[in-house]
Amino acid sequence: VTWGAVVSGMSDLLELRDALRRFAAERDWDQFHSPKNLAIALSVEAAELLEPFQWLPDGAAALASATRRQVEEEMADVLLYLIRLADKLDVDLVAAASEKLRANALKYPVEKARGRSTKYTEL
Amino acid sequence: VTWGAVVSGMSDLLELRDALRRFAAERDWDQFHSPKNLAIALSVEAAELLEPFQWLPDGAAALASATRRQVEEEMADVLLYLIRLADKLDVDLVAAASEKLRANALKYPVEKARGRSTKYTEL
Amino acid sequence: VTWGAVVSGMSDLLELRDALRRFAAERDWDQFHSPKNLAIALSVEAAELLEPFQWLPDGAAALASATRRQVEEEMADVLLYLIRLADKLDVDLVAAASEKLRANALKYPVEKARGRSTKYTEL
Amino acid sequence: VTWGAVVSGMSDLLELRDALRRFAAERDWDQFHSPKNLAIALSVEAAELLEPFQWLPDGAAALASATRRQVEEEMADVLLYLIRLADKLDVDLVAAASEKLRANALKYPVEKARGRSTKYTEL
């Protein structure tokens, strides 16, 4: 899996950000894209992504192919709204994610967290 | 804003994916990371991201700086779980998002959608 | 608005609880109704309830009648899953809500909270 | 379990509705309680209710008692916001839930739905 080619030194996320800017500008949609509305939309899409899993046994085998297609589209929607919100709030998504991962490594030290799903506040 | 440097031709998302793989492997957490559980976690984080906006007027000025910091962390969590779920389901996030954006352009033609927040099914 | 007649001294919620028990029993659905799955379903329905509001201006006039109908159904779904989950976890919903309201009155004293949407931790 | 006594022929939900009206009026909070904001709050609480279940195996034994207490409070929050939203939209929650249950009985006939978690559109 390559997850999109890296073209001319520009990251995938920045390309999507720019495409979303054009998309909204052409439709005069910036008026609807307040951070609050985008956060709602993101949350709604995340729930739509969760929906096909709701009655599935935890260790279920692969999703049916129609469901898989739907899940893929909902994941795309989540990413698109996340990028759009990051753009509006001027958040560097990749930097924020890298930093959060480093913070998580401190909250969940390997020796304490191994094999346990306990929240860090209880470790 | 650069949103992370592109290093050695590998995309940011793939680097995060690999970092998450190592993170989970070191803690023996793959057992908890079923697609269903990851979809739940993503949805929970998306709601936590929404929470600071809930009583805010739509056109609210900038978030307070403490809130902004929290929002940034929740956005990071959403991205991390999204990448992890994509890895488990073998979904190419960037390709899926690009394709969805193309599909949205067909569902929302500029001349019909301009200045309107109406759902495509009602356009 | 009467919100359902009170019949023979039994509360509305208990009647719905019993109807849901019969519904699940007839379909052999108790196997799917783990607390975890019901909590997912509740959360998905709550997001579906939110969906029609996502692009609406805050002070929007009445919902269109088709949307209103949809919103009413999603509210019904939320209540039904909430009652079902309460039944599975043996929670007295009305007692829990009354107690929470009392706790909120302490967290948000009238003189401090008046006209402010600030979280109690910041008051 | 009695789920609250029925006093003087008034349903539990109506009593809670009236208590919530007083609560908001005393704090001058009606200005924040737009249907949109209440729908957001409901969705956020539903996700908080889901949170303790996220890494739990499906067939998990009873919740730890601290977690149970938290779950009970989140269920209370969901009910309170649902009642408040119903009040603002003038929805009869009990009637809506009864009607939805009847509609579900038609969508999921016993003979077709027995022992299956399939969505009605696929039955």
Coordinates of C-alpha atoms in Angstrom, one line a residue:
Chain A
V1 CA 0.0 0.0 0.0
T2 CA 1.4 3.4 -0.9
W3 CA -1.3 5.7 0.4
G4 CA -0.9 8.2 -2.4
A5 CA 2.2 9.3 -4.2
V6 CA 4.3 12.1 -2.7
V7 CA 4.5 14.7 -5.5
S8 CA 6.9 17.5 -5.8
G9 CA 7.7 17.5 -2.1
M10 CA 4.3 18.5 -1.0
S11 CA 2.5 16.2 1.5
D12 CA -0.7 14.4 0.8
L13 CA -2.6 16.2 3.5
L14 CA -1.6 19.6 2.2
E15 CA -2.8 18.6 -1.3
L16 CA -6.1 17.6 0.1
R17 CA -6.3 20.8 2.2
D18 CA -5.9 22.8 -1.0
A19 CA -8.4 20.8 -2.9
L20 CA -10.9 21.3 -0.1
R21 CA -10.2 25.0 -0.2
R22 CA -11.0 25.2 -3.9
F23 CA -14.1 23.0 -3.4
A24 CA -15.5 25.3 -0.8
A25 CA -14.6 28.5 -2.6
E26 CA -16.2 27.4 -5.8
R27 CA -19.5 26.7 -3.9
D28 CA -19.3 29.6 -1.6
W29 CA -19.4 27.2 1.4
D30 CA -16.9 29.0 3.7
Q31 CA -19.9 30.6 5.3
F32 CA -21.1 27.2 6.6
H33 CA -17.7 25.9 7.5
S34 CA -17.3 27.4 11.0
P35 CA -15.1 25.3 13.3
K36 CA -18.2 24.4 15.3
N37 CA -20.1 23.1 12.2
L38 CA -17.1 21.2 11.0
A39 CA -16.6 19.6 14.4
I40 CA -20.3 18.5 14.3
A41 CA -19.9 17.1 10.7
L42 CA -16.7 15.2 11.7
S43 CA -18.5 13.7 14.7
V44 CA -21.5 12.7 12.6
E45 CA -19.2 11.0 10.0
A46 CA -17.4 9.2 12.8
A47 CA -20.7 7.8 14.0
E48 CA -21.6 6.7 10.5
L49 CA -18.3 4.9 10.3
L50 CA -19.1 3.2 13.6
E51 CA -22.6 2.2 12.5
P52 CA -21.8 -1.0 10.4
F53 CA -19.8 -2.4 13.4
Q54 CA -22.5 -2.0 16.0
W55 CA -23.9 -5.5 16.1
L56 CA -20.7 -7.2 14.8
P57 CA -19.0 -9.6 17.2
D58 CA -15.6 -8.2 18.2
G59 CA -13.5 -10.8 16.5
A60 CA -15.7 -10.7 13.3
A61 CA -14.2 -11.9 10.1
A62 CA -13.9 -9.4 7.2
L63 CA -16.7 -7.0 6.5
A64 CA -19.0 -7.8 3.6
S65 CA -17.7 -6.0 0.5
A66 CA -20.7 -3.6 0.3
T67 CA -20.1 -2.6 3.9
R68 CA -16.4 -2.3 3.3
R69 CA -17.0 0.2 0.6
Q70 CA -19.3 2.2 2.9
V71 CA -16.7 2.1 5.7
E72 CA -14.0 3.3 3.3
E73 CA -16.2 6.3 2.3
E74 CA -16.9 7.2 5.8
M75 CA -13.2 7.1 6.6
A76 CA -12.6 9.4 3.7
D77 CA -15.3 11.8 5.1
V78 CA -13.7 11.8 8.5
L79 CA -10.3 12.7 7.0
L80 CA -11.7 15.4 4.8
Y81 CA -13.5 17.2 7.6
L82 CA -10.5 16.8 9.9
I83 CA -8.3 18.4 7.3
R84 CA -10.8 21.2 6.7
L85 CA -11.1 21.9 10.5
A86 CA -7.3 21.9 10.8
D87 CA -7.2 24.4 8.0
K88 CA -9.7 26.7 9.7
L89 CA -8.0 26.4 13.1
D90 CA -4.5 26.6 11.6
V91 CA -3.5 23.3 13.2
D92 CA -0.6 21.3 11.9
L93 CA -2.2 17.8 11.9
V94 CA 1.0 15.8 11.4
A95 CA 2.9 17.7 14.1
A96 CA 0.0 17.4 16.5
A97 CA -0.3 13.7 15.9
S98 CA 3.5 13.1 16.3
E99 CA 3.5 15.1 19.5
K100 CA 0.4 13.2 20.9
L101 CA 2.1 9.9 20.1
R102 CA 5.1 11.0 22.1
A103 CA 2.9 12.1 25.0
N104 CA 1.1 8.7 24.9
A105 CA 4.4 6.9 25.1
L106 CA 5.0 8.7 28.4
K107 CA 1.5 8.1 29.7
Y108 CA 1.7 4.4 28.8
P109 CA 5.2 3.1 29.5
V110 CA 5.8 -0.2 27.9
E111 CA 6.5 -2.1 31.2
K112 CA 3.3 -0.9 32.8
A113 CA 0.9 -0.9 29.8
R114 CA 1.9 -4.2 28.2
G115 CA -1.1 -6.4 27.5
R116 CA -3.5 -4.1 29.4
S117 CA -6.2 -1.8 28.1
T118 CA -6.4 0.1 31.4
K119 CA -6.6 3.9 31.1
Y120 CA -3.3 5.7 32.0
T121 CA -5.0 7.3 35.0
E122 CA -5.5 3.8 36.5
L123 CA -2.1 2.3 35.6
Chain B
V1 CA 2.2 26.0 7.9
T2 CA 4.1 23.1 6.6
W3 CA 2.2 20.2 8.3
G4 CA 5.4 18.1 8.8
A5 CA 8.3 17.7 6.5
V6 CA 8.3 15.1 3.9
V7 CA 11.3 12.9 4.6
S8 CA 12.9 10.5 2.1
G9 CA 9.9 10.3 -0.1
M10 CA 7.6 8.7 2.4
S11 CA 4.3 10.3 3.2
D12 CA 3.5 11.7 6.7
L13 CA 0.6 9.3 7.1
L14 CA 2.7 6.2 6.4
E15 CA 5.3 7.4 8.9
L16 CA 2.5 7.8 11.5
R17 CA 1.1 4.4 10.6
D18 CA 4.5 2.7 11.2
A19 CA 5.0 4.6 14.5
L20 CA 1.5 3.4 15.6
R21 CA 2.4 -0.2 14.6
R22 CA 5.5 -0.1 16.8
F23 CA 3.6 1.6 19.6
A24 CA 1.0 -1.2 19.6
A25 CA 3.5 -4.0 19.2
E26 CA 5.6 -2.9 22.1
R27 CA 2.6 -2.8 24.4
D28 CA 1.0 -6.0 23.0
W29 CA -2.1 -4.0 22.2
D30 CA -3.1 -5.5 18.8
Q31 CA -5.4 -7.8 20.7
F32 CA -7.5 -4.7 21.6
H33 CA -7.3 -3.0 18.2
S34 CA -10.1 -4.8 16.4
P35 CA -11.7 -2.6 13.7
K36 CA -14.8 -2.4 15.9
N37 CA -13.0 -1.1 18.9
L38 CA -11.0 1.3 16.8
A39 CA -14.1 2.7 15.3
I40 CA -15.6 3.2 18.8
A41 CA -12.4 5.0 19.9
L42 CA -12.4 7.2 16.8
S43 CA -16.1 8.2 17.5
V44 CA -15.4 8.9 21.1
E45 CA -12.5 11.1 20.3
A46 CA -14.5 13.0 17.6
A47 CA -17.1 13.7 20.3
E48 CA -14.4 14.9 22.7
L49 CA -13.3 17.2 19.9
L50 CA -16.9 18.5 19.5
E51 CA -17.4 19.1 23.3
P52 CA -15.6 22.5 23.6
F53 CA -17.8 23.9 20.8
Q54 CA -21.1 22.8 22.2
W55 CA -22.3 26.0 23.8
L56 CA -20.2 28.3 21.6
P57 CA -22.1 30.8 19.3
D58 CA -21.6 29.8 15.7
G59 CA -19.5 32.8 14.7
A60 CA -17.5 32.7 17.9
A61 CA -14.1 34.4 17.9
A62 CA -11.0 32.3 18.5
L63 CA -11.0 29.6 21.2
A64 CA -9.4 30.3 24.5
S65 CA -5.8 29.1 24.4
A66 CA -6.4 26.2 26.9
T67 CA -9.3 25.1 24.8
R68 CA -7.3 25.4 21.6
R69 CA -4.7 23.1 23.0
Q70 CA -7.3 20.5 24.0
V71 CA -8.9 20.7 20.5
E72 CA -5.5 20.2 18.9
E73 CA -5.0 17.0 21.0
E74 CA -8.4 15.7 20.2
M75 CA -7.7 16.3 16.5
A76 CA -4.5 14.4 16.8
D77 CA -6.3 11.5 18.5
V78 CA -8.9 11.4 15.7
L79 CA -6.1 11.2 13.1
L80 CA -4.2 8.5 15.0
Y81 CA -7.2 6.2 15.3
L82 CA -8.2 6.8 11.8
I83 CA -4.7 5.8 10.5
R84 CA -4.7 2.8 12.8
L85 CA -8.2 1.7 11.5
A86 CA -7.1 2.2 7.9
D87 CA -4.0 0.1 8.6
K88 CA -6.2 -2.7 10.1
L89 CA -8.7 -2.6 7.2
D90 CA -6.0 -2.0 4.6
V91 CA -7.6 1.2 3.4
D92 CA -5.5 3.8 1.4
L93 CA -6.7 6.9 3.2
V94 CA -5.4 9.4 0.8
A95 CA -6.8 7.6 -2.3
A96 CA -10.1 7.1 -0.5
A97 CA -10.3 10.9 0.4
S98 CA -9.3 11.9 -3.2
E99 CA -12.0 9.7 -4.6
K100 CA -14.6 10.9 -2.2
L101 CA -13.8 14.5 -3.1
R102 CA -14.3 13.7 -6.8
A103 CA -17.6 12.0 -6.0
N104 CA -18.7 15.0 -3.9
A105 CA -18.0 17.3 -6.9
L106 CA -20.5 15.3 -8.9
K107 CA -23.1 15.2 -6.1
Y108 CA -22.7 19.0 -5.6
P109 CA -22.3 20.6 -9.0
V110 CA -21.1 24.2 -8.6
E111 CA -24.1 25.8 -10.3
K112 CA -26.6 24.0 -8.1
A113 CA -24.8 24.0 -4.8
R114 CA -23.4 27.5 -4.7
G115 CA -24.3 29.2 -1.4
R116 CA -26.5 26.4 -0.3
S117 CA -26.0 23.9 2.5
T118 CA -28.8 21.7 1.2
K119 CA -28.1 17.9 1.1
Y120 CA -27.4 16.6 -2.4
T121 CA -30.5 14.4 -2.2
E122 CA -32.6 17.6 -2.0
L123 CA -30.7 19.7 -4.6
Chain C
V1 CA -48.7 17.9 25.4
T2 CA -49.3 14.9 27.7
W3 CA -46.3 12.7 26.8
G4 CA -48.3 9.5 27.1
A5 CA -51.0 8.7 29.6
V6 CA -50.1 7.1 32.9
V7 CA -51.9 3.9 33.0
S8 CA -52.6 1.9 36.1
G9 CA -49.9 3.5 38.1
M10 CA -47.0 2.2 36.0
S11 CA -44.6 4.7 34.6
D12 CA -44.2 5.2 30.8
L13 CA -40.6 4.2 30.9
L14 CA -41.4 0.9 32.6
E15 CA -44.0 0.1 30.0
L16 CA -41.5 0.8 27.2
R17 CA -38.9 -1.3 29.0
D18 CA -41.3 -4.2 29.1
A19 CA -42.3 -3.8 25.4
L20 CA -38.6 -3.8 24.5
R21 CA -38.0 -7.0 26.5
R22 CA -40.8 -8.7 24.5
F23 CA -39.6 -7.3 21.3
A24 CA -36.1 -8.7 21.8
A25 CA -37.3 -12.0 23.2
E26 CA -39.5 -12.7 20.2
R27 CA -36.6 -12.1 17.9
D28 CA -34.0 -13.8 20.0
W29 CA -32.0 -10.6 20.0
D30 CA -30.7 -10.6 23.6
Q31 CA -27.5 -12.2 22.2
F32 CA -26.8 -8.9 20.4
H33 CA -27.8 -6.6 23.2
S34 CA -24.6 -6.5 25.2
P35 CA -24.2 -3.2 27.1
K36 CA -21.3 -2.4 24.8
N37 CA -23.4 -2.9 21.7
L38 CA -26.3 -1.0 23.1
A39 CA -24.0 1.9 24.1
I40 CA -22.7 1.9 20.5
A41 CA -26.2 1.9 19.1
L42 CA -27.3 4.8 21.4
S43 CA -24.3 6.8 20.3
V44 CA -25.0 6.2 16.6
E45 CA -28.6 7.2 17.0
A46 CA -27.6 10.4 18.9
A47 CA -25.3 11.3 15.9
E48 CA -28.2 10.7 13.5
L49 CA -30.3 13.0 15.6
L50 CA -27.5 15.6 15.3
E51 CA -27.1 15.3 11.6
P52 CA -30.0 17.5 10.4
F53 CA -28.7 20.3 12.6
Q54 CA -25.2 20.3 11.3
W55 CA -25.3 23.2 8.8
L56 CA -28.2 25.0 10.4
P57 CA -27.6 28.5 11.8
D58 CA -27.9 28.4 15.6
G59 CA -31.0 30.5 15.8
A60 CA -32.7 28.8 12.9
A61 CA -36.4 28.9 12.6
A62 CA -38.4 25.7 12.8
L63 CA -37.1 22.6 11.0
A64 CA -38.8 21.6 7.7
S65 CA -41.5 19.1 8.4
A66 CA -39.8 16.2 6.8
T67 CA -36.7 16.9 8.9
R68 CA -38.8 17.3 12.0
R69 CA -40.3 13.9 11.4
Q70 CA -36.8 12.4 11.1
V71 CA -35.6 14.2 14.2
E72 CA -38.6 12.8 16.2
E73 CA -37.8 9.2 15.1
E74 CA -34.1 9.6 16.1
M75 CA -35.2 10.9 19.5
A76 CA -37.4 7.8 19.8
D77 CA -34.4 5.6 18.9
V78 CA -32.2 7.3 21.5
L79 CA -34.9 6.8 24.2
L80 CA -35.5 3.2 23.3
Y81 CA -31.8 2.2 23.4
L82 CA -31.3 4.2 26.6
I83 CA -34.2 2.3 28.3
R84 CA -32.8 -1.0 26.9
L85 CA -29.3 -0.3 28.2
A86 CA -30.7 0.8 31.6
D87 CA -32.6 -2.5 31.7
K88 CA -29.5 -4.5 31.0
L89 CA -27.4 -2.6 33.6
D90 CA -30.3 -2.5 36.1
V91 CA -30.1 1.3 36.3
D92 CA -33.1 3.3 37.5
L93 CA -33.1 6.0 34.8
V94 CA -35.5 8.4 36.6
A95 CA -33.7 8.2 39.9
A96 CA -30.4 8.7 38.1
A97 CA -31.6 11.7 36.3
S98 CA -33.1 13.3 39.4
E99 CA -29.9 12.7 41.3
K100 CA -27.8 14.2 38.4
L101 CA -30.0 17.3 38.3
R102 CA -29.5 17.8 42.1
A103 CA -25.7 17.4 41.6
N104 CA -25.8 19.9 38.7
A105 CA -27.6 22.4 40.9
L106 CA -24.6 22.2 43.3
K107 CA -22.0 22.4 40.5
Y108 CA -23.8 25.4 38.9
P109 CA -25.0 27.6 41.7
V110 CA -27.5 30.2 40.4
E111 CA -25.5 33.2 41.4
K112 CA -22.3 32.0 39.7
A113 CA -23.8 30.4 36.6
R114 CA -26.4 32.9 35.6
G115 CA -26.2 33.8 32.0
R116 CA -22.9 31.9 31.5
S117 CA -22.2 28.7 29.6
T118 CA -18.9 28.2 31.3
K119 CA -18.1 24.7 32.5
Y120 CA -18.3 24.3 36.3
T121 CA -14.6 23.5 36.5
E122 CA -14.0 27.1 35.3
L123 CA -16.7 28.9 37.3
Chain D
V1 CA -36.8 -1.8 40.2
T2 CA -39.4 0.9 40.3
W3 CA -37.8 3.6 38.2
G4 CA -39.3 6.4 40.3
A5 CA -42.7 6.6 41.8
V6 CA -45.6 8.0 39.8
V7 CA -46.9 10.9 41.7
S8 CA -50.3 12.5 41.4
G9 CA -50.9 11.0 37.9
M10 CA -48.0 13.0 36.3
S11 CA -45.4 11.0 34.4
D12 CA -41.8 10.9 35.5
L13 CA -40.7 12.5 32.2
L14 CA -43.0 15.4 32.6
E15 CA -41.7 16.0 36.1
L16 CA -38.1 16.0 34.9
R17 CA -39.1 18.3 32.0
D18 CA -40.5 20.8 34.5
A19 CA -37.5 20.5 36.8
L20 CA -35.2 21.2 33.8
R21 CA -37.3 24.2 32.8
R22 CA -36.9 25.7 36.3
F23 CA -33.2 24.9 36.3
A24 CA -32.6 26.7 33.0
A25 CA -34.8 29.6 33.9
E26 CA -33.1 30.3 37.2
R27 CA -29.7 30.4 35.4
D28 CA -30.9 32.3 32.3
W29 CA -29.7 29.4 30.2
D30 CA -32.5 29.3 27.6
Q31 CA -30.3 31.4 25.4
F32 CA -27.8 28.5 25.1
H33 CA -30.4 25.8 24.7
S34 CA -31.1 26.0 21.0
P35 CA -32.2 22.6 19.5
K36 CA -28.9 22.5 17.7
N37 CA -26.8 23.0 20.9
L38 CA -28.9 20.5 22.8
A39 CA -28.5 17.9 20.0
I40 CA -24.7 18.5 20.2
A41 CA -24.8 18.1 24.0
L42 CA -26.8 14.9 23.7
S43 CA -24.4 13.4 21.2
V44 CA -21.4 14.3 23.4
E45 CA -22.9 12.7 26.4
A46 CA -23.8 9.6 24.4
A47 CA -20.1 9.3 23.5
E48 CA -19.0 9.8 27.1
L49 CA -21.4 6.9 27.9
L50 CA -19.7 4.8 25.3
E51 CA -16.2 5.6 26.3
P52 CA -15.9 3.1 29.2
F53 CA -17.0 0.3 27.0
Q54 CA -14.5 0.9 24.2
W55 CA -11.8 -1.6 25.0
L56 CA -14.1 -4.0 26.8
P57 CA -14.6 -7.5 25.4
D58 CA -18.1 -7.9 24.2
G59 CA -19.1 -10.4 26.7
A60 CA -17.4 -8.6 29.6
A61 CA -18.5 -9.3 33.1
A62 CA -19.9 -6.5 35.2
L63 CA -18.3 -3.1 35.0
A64 CA -16.1 -2.1 37.9
S65 CA -18.1 -0.1 40.4
A66 CA -16.4 3.2 39.8
T67 CA -17.1 2.8 36.1
R68 CA -20.7 1.8 36.7
R69 CA -21.2 5.0 38.7
Q70 CA -19.8 7.0 35.7
V71 CA -22.0 5.1 33.2
E72 CA -25.1 5.8 35.3
E73 CA -24.3 9.5 35.4
E74 CA -23.8 9.6 31.6
M75 CA -27.1 7.8 31.1
A76 CA -28.7 10.5 33.3
D77 CA -27.2 13.2 31.2
V78 CA -28.4 11.6 28.0
L79 CA -32.0 11.4 29.4
L80 CA -31.9 15.0 30.7
Y81 CA -30.7 16.5 27.3
L82 CA -33.2 14.3 25.5
I83 CA -36.1 15.6 27.6
R84 CA -34.9 19.2 27.2
L85 CA -34.6 18.8 23.4
A86 CA -38.1 17.2 23.3
D87 CA -39.4 20.2 25.3
K88 CA -37.9 22.7 22.9
L89 CA -39.2 20.9 19.8
D90 CA -42.5 20.0 21.4
V91 CA -42.0 16.3 20.9
D92 CA -44.0 13.8 22.9
L93 CA -41.2 11.4 23.7
V94 CA -43.3 8.5 24.9
A95 CA -45.7 8.6 22.0
A96 CA -42.7 8.9 19.6
A97 CA -41.0 5.9 21.2
S98 CA -44.2 3.8 21.1
E99 CA -44.8 4.6 17.5
K100 CA -41.2 3.8 16.6
L101 CA -41.4 0.4 18.3
R102 CA -44.6 -0.4 16.3
A103 CA -42.7 0.7 13.1
N104 CA -39.8 -1.5 14.1
A105 CA -42.1 -4.5 14.5
L106 CA -43.1 -4.1 10.9
K107 CA -39.6 -3.6 9.6
Y108 CA -38.4 -6.6 11.6
P109 CA -41.1 -9.3 11.4
V110 CA -40.4 -12.1 13.9
E111 CA -40.1 -14.9 11.4
K112 CA -37.5 -13.0 9.3
A113 CA -35.5 -11.3 12.0
R114 CA -35.2 -14.1 14.5
G115 CA -31.6 -14.6 15.6
R116 CA -30.3 -12.2 13.0
S117 CA -28.7 -8.7 13.5
T118 CA -29.1 -7.9 9.8
K119 CA -30.5 -4.4 9.0
Y120 CA -34.1 -4.4 7.8
T121 CA -33.0 -3.1 4.4
E122 CA -31.1 -6.4 3.9
L123 CA -33.6 -8.8 5.3

